[in-house]
CSV table of C-alpha atoms in Angstrom, one decimal:
chain,number,residue,atom,x,y,z
A,21,MET,CA,107.8,106.8,157.9
A,22,ASN,CA,105.7,107.9,154.9
A,23,GLN,CA,108.0,110.7,154.0
A,24,ARG,CA,111.8,110.5,154.0
A,25,LEU,CA,113.6,112.8,156.2
A,26,GLY,CA,115.0,114.8,153.3
A,27,ALA,CA,117.7,117.3,154.0
A,28,VAL,CA,118.1,116.2,157.5
A,29,CYS,CA,118.7,112.4,157.2
A,30,LEU,CA,121.8,111.8,159.2
A,31,LEU,CA,123.0,108.9,157.0
A,32,SER,CA,121.1,106.6,154.8
A,33,LEU,CA,120.2,104.6,158.0
A,34,LEU,CA,117.8,107.3,159.1
A,35,SER,CA,115.7,107.0,156.0
A,36,ALA,CA,114.4,103.7,157.4
A,37,CYS,CA,113.5,105.2,160.8
A,38,GLN,CA,109.9,105.0,161.9
A,39,SER,CA,108.4,107.8,164.0
A,40,GLU,CA,107.4,106.9,167.5
A,41,HIS,CA,104.7,109.6,167.6
A,42,PRO,CA,101.6,109.6,165.4
A,43,VAL,CA,100.5,112.8,163.8
A,44,ASP,CA,97.7,114.6,165.5
A,45,THR,CA,95.7,115.4,162.4
A,46,ALA,CA,93.0,117.5,164.1
A,47,ASN,CA,95.5,119.7,165.9
A,48,ALA,CA,97.6,120.0,162.8
A,49,THR,CA,94.7,121.0,160.7
A,50,SER,CA,93.4,123.7,163.1
A,51,ALA,CA,96.9,125.1,163.7
A,52,THR,CA,97.6,125.2,160.0
A,53,ARG,CA,94.4,127.0,159.3
A,54,ALA,CA,95.3,129.6,162.0
A,55,VAL,CA,98.6,130.3,160.4
A,56,ALA,CA,97.3,130.3,156.9
A,57,THR,CA,94.6,132.8,157.7
A,58,ALA,CA,96.7,135.1,159.9
A,59,PRO,CA,96.9,138.6,158.5
A,60,ALA,CA,100.1,139.2,156.5
A,61,PRO,CA,102.3,141.9,158.0
A,62,PRO,CA,102.8,145.1,155.9
A,63,PRO,CA,105.7,145.2,153.4
A,64,VAL,CA,109.1,146.1,154.7
A,65,PRO,CA,109.7,149.9,154.0
A,66,ASP,CA,112.4,150.5,151.5
A,67,ALA,CA,114.5,152.5,154.0
A,68,GLN,CA,114.4,149.7,156.5
A,69,ALA,CA,115.3,147.1,153.8
A,70,SER,CA,118.3,149.2,152.8
A,71,ARG,CA,119.6,149.3,156.4
A,72,ILE,CA,119.2,145.6,156.7
A,73,ALA,CA,121.0,145.0,153.4
A,74,LEU,CA,124.0,147.1,154.6
A,75,GLN,CA,124.3,145.1,157.8
A,76,ALA,CA,123.6,141.6,156.3
A,77,GLN,CA,126.2,139.1,155.3
A,78,PHE,CA,123.7,137.5,153.0
A,79,VAL,CA,120.9,139.1,150.9
A,80,ASP,CA,118.7,137.6,148.3
A,81,GLU,CA,116.6,140.5,147.1
A,82,ALA,CA,114.5,138.4,144.8
A,83,LEU,CA,113.4,136.2,147.6
A,84,GLY,CA,113.3,139.0,150.1
A,85,VAL,CA,115.6,137.2,152.7
A,86,ALA,CA,118.7,138.5,154.5
A,87,ILE,CA,120.9,137.0,157.1
A,88,LEU,CA,122.8,139.1,159.6
A,89,PRO,CA,126.2,138.1,160.9
A,90,TRP,CA,125.8,136.0,164.1
A,91,PRO,CA,128.6,135.2,166.6
A,92,GLY,CA,129.8,131.6,166.6
A,93,PHE,CA,128.2,130.7,163.2
A,94,THR,CA,129.6,130.5,159.7
A,95,LEU,CA,127.5,131.3,156.7
A,96,ARG,CA,127.2,128.6,154.0
A,97,ARG,CA,125.4,129.0,150.7
A,98,ASP,CA,124.5,125.3,150.2
A,99,PHE,CA,123.3,122.4,152.3
A,100,ARG,CA,126.0,119.9,151.2
A,101,ARG,CA,127.8,118.4,154.2
A,102,SER,CA,129.9,115.3,154.8
A,103,TYR,CA,127.7,114.4,157.8
A,104,LEU,CA,124.4,114.4,155.9
A,105,ALA,CA,123.2,112.1,153.2
A,106,THR,CA,121.1,114.6,151.2
A,107,ASP,CA,120.9,118.4,150.6
A,108,ASP,CA,117.1,118.9,150.0
A,109,TRP,CA,115.8,122.4,150.2
A,110,LYS,CA,113.9,121.6,153.5
A,111,ALA,CA,113.6,119.0,156.2
A,112,PHE,CA,111.1,116.3,155.4
A,113,ALA,CA,110.9,117.2,151.8
A,114,GLN,CA,108.9,114.8,149.7
A,115,THR,CA,110.4,112.9,146.9
A,116,ASP,CA,108.9,115.2,144.2
A,117,SER,CA,109.2,118.4,146.2
A,118,ARG,CA,111.1,121.2,144.5
A,119,GLY,CA,112.7,124.2,146.1
A,120,LYS,CA,116.0,126.1,146.6
A,121,ALA,CA,118.5,125.8,149.3
A,122,VAL,CA,119.1,129.5,150.1
A,123,ALA,CA,121.7,129.6,152.9
A,124,ALA,CA,122.7,128.2,156.2
A,125,LEU,CA,124.3,129.2,159.5
A,126,VAL,CA,126.5,126.4,160.7
A,127,LEU,CA,127.5,126.4,164.4
A,128,ASP,CA,131.3,126.6,164.6
A,129,GLY,CA,132.9,123.3,165.5
A,130,SER,CA,130.2,121.2,163.8
A,131,ASN,CA,131.6,117.8,162.7
A,132,GLU,CA,130.5,114.2,162.1
A,133,VAL,CA,130.1,113.6,165.9
A,134,THR,CA,127.7,116.5,166.5
A,135,ALA,CA,126.6,119.2,164.1
A,136,ALA,CA,124.1,122.1,164.3
A,137,GLU,CA,122.7,124.3,161.5
A,138,LEU,CA,120.0,126.9,160.8
A,139,ARG,CA,118.8,126.4,157.2
A,140,VAL,CA,116.7,128.6,155.0
A,141,GLY,CA,115.0,127.1,151.9
A,142,VAL,CA,112.4,128.6,149.6
A,143,SER,CA,110.1,127.2,146.9
A,144,ASP,CA,107.8,128.8,144.4
A,145,ASP,CA,106.6,125.4,143.1
A,146,ALA,CA,102.8,125.4,143.2
A,147,ASP,CA,102.5,122.0,144.8
A,148,SER,CA,105.2,122.8,147.4
A,149,VAL,CA,103.4,126.1,148.3
A,150,ALA,CA,100.0,124.3,148.6
A,151,ARG,CA,101.5,121.8,151.0
A,152,CYS,CA,103.9,124.2,152.8
A,153,LEU,CA,102.1,124.2,156.2
A,154,GLU,CA,101.6,120.5,156.4
A,155,VAL,CA,103.2,118.8,159.4
A,156,SER,CA,105.6,116.0,158.7
A,157,ASP,CA,104.7,112.4,159.7
A,158,SER,CA,107.9,112.6,161.8
A,159,ALA,CA,106.6,115.5,163.9
A,160,LEU,CA,106.2,115.1,167.7
A,161,PRO,CA,102.8,115.8,169.2
A,162,THR,CA,104.1,119.0,170.7
A,163,PRO,CA,105.0,121.8,170.2
A,164,ARG,CA,102.8,122.7,167.2
A,165,ASP,CA,102.3,126.4,167.4
A,166,GLU,CA,102.8,129.7,165.6
A,167,VAL,CA,106.1,131.5,166.0
A,168,ARG,CA,107.0,134.9,164.6
A,169,ILE,CA,110.4,135.3,162.9
A,170,ASP,CA,111.2,139.0,162.1
A,171,GLY,CA,107.5,139.7,162.5
A,172,GLN,CA,106.4,137.0,160.1
A,173,PRO,CA,104.1,134.2,161.3
A,174,PHE,CA,105.5,130.7,160.9
A,175,ARG,CA,104.0,127.3,161.6
A,176,HIS,CA,106.4,125.5,164.0
A,177,PHE,CA,106.7,121.8,164.8
A,178,ARG,CA,109.5,119.6,166.2
A,179,ALA,CA,110.7,116.2,165.1
A,180,SER,CA,113.2,113.8,166.7
A,181,ASP,CA,114.5,110.5,165.3
A,182,ALA,CA,117.2,108.0,166.1
A,183,ALA,CA,118.6,104.9,164.4
A,184,MET,CA,121.3,102.7,165.9
A,185,SER,CA,124.1,105.1,166.9
A,186,HIS,CA,122.7,108.2,165.1
A,187,TYR,CA,120.2,110.8,166.3
A,188,LEU,CA,118.4,113.8,164.8
A,189,THR,CA,116.5,116.7,166.2
A,190,VAL,CA,114.7,119.4,164.1
A,191,ASP,CA,112.7,122.5,164.9
A,192,ALA,CA,110.9,123.3,161.6
A,193,TYR,CA,109.3,126.6,160.7
A,194,ARG,CA,107.0,127.0,157.6
A,195,ALA,CA,105.3,130.1,156.1
A,196,VAL,CA,103.7,131.2,152.9
A,197,ARG,CA,104.8,134.7,151.8
A,198,GLN,CA,104.3,136.2,148.4
A,199,GLN,CA,103.3,133.0,146.8
A,200,ARG,CA,106.3,131.2,148.1
A,201,CYS,CA,106.9,128.5,150.7
A,202,TYR,CA,109.6,129.6,153.2
A,203,ALA,CA,111.2,126.8,155.3
A,204,ILE,CA,113.5,127.5,158.2
A,205,ASP,CA,115.0,124.4,159.9
A,206,LEU,CA,117.1,124.2,163.1
A,207,LEU,CA,118.8,120.8,163.1
A,208,VAL,CA,121.1,119.0,165.4
A,209,VAL,CA,122.5,115.8,164.1
A,210,GLY,CA,125.1,113.4,165.5
A,211,THR,CA,126.5,110.0,166.4
A,212,ARG,CA,127.0,108.7,169.9
A,213,PRO,CA,130.6,109.3,170.7
A,214,GLU,CA,131.1,106.0,172.4
A,215,VAL,CA,130.8,104.1,169.1
A,216,TYR,CA,134.2,105.5,168.0
A,217,ASP,CA,137.4,103.7,169.0
A,218,PRO,CA,138.6,105.5,171.0
A,219,PRO,CA,135.5,107.4,172.0
A,220,ARG,CA,135.4,110.9,170.6
A,221,THR,CA,134.4,114.1,172.4
A,222,PRO,CA,131.5,116.1,170.9
A,223,PRO,CA,132.3,119.7,169.9
A,224,PHE,CA,129.3,120.9,171.9
A,225,ASP,CA,126.4,119.6,173.9
A,226,GLY,CA,123.2,119.0,171.9
A,227,ALA,CA,121.0,121.0,174.3
A,228,VAL,CA,123.4,123.9,174.1
A,229,ALA,CA,123.4,123.7,170.3
A,230,GLN,CA,119.6,123.8,170.2
A,231,ALA,CA,119.6,127.0,172.4
A,232,ARG,CA,122.2,128.6,170.1
A,233,LEU,CA,120.2,127.8,167.0
A,234,HIS,CA,117.1,129.4,168.5
A,235,GLU,CA,119.0,132.5,169.4
A,236,ALA,CA,120.3,132.6,165.8
A,237,LEU,CA,116.7,132.9,164.5
A,238,ALA,CA,117.1,136.6,165.2
A,239,ALA,CA,119.6,136.8,162.3
A,240,ILE,CA,116.9,136.2,159.8
A,241,ARG,CA,115.4,139.3,158.2
A,242,PHE,CA,112.8,139.8,155.5
A,243,VAL,CA,113.5,142.7,153.2
A,244,LYS,CA,110.3,142.9,151.2
């Protein structure tokens, strides 16, 4: 793998993983161009932004991001977890990439056997913004499409890796807004329960966790 998995490395073992799927450069380039040239939505009206702020459990007015309460999830204001090796601002961040871990919604019950999180990271570093829409070398061939989150166009790709007893699945969303790179990552990480003695029971099924994370995207709001 040319890029380390960054914020979503399960343990240091995963940093040595190699992707089984080559990057489709042609498709990535055309899709990136489509997102980059999509017309920006109009600014959020002040009245609407005020209503969102009153409902939200997290608001960063400078970055224009809010997170509404979402059932079954706990808000965290950092990416530091015992079950992850790093806390980079986005999944697949390059070694010299700079950004801010803004907030995360952690699925209740997450532990070292299985964990699921929705993460929001932002960067105003010029190089990070210029490379914001690039697809990771770890990305699967499909899907690579445009998804709208609270009306904003995001470049979407998926990555899946495994090493020994560990696994990782990420749905990554990237967008450039107001000269910043916005990174939203839905990640499910875990260890095969049978490697424990005695075997442990996961707190939830991985597919169920992915579905819950996709639903939680509706908690993201842009307030400017």
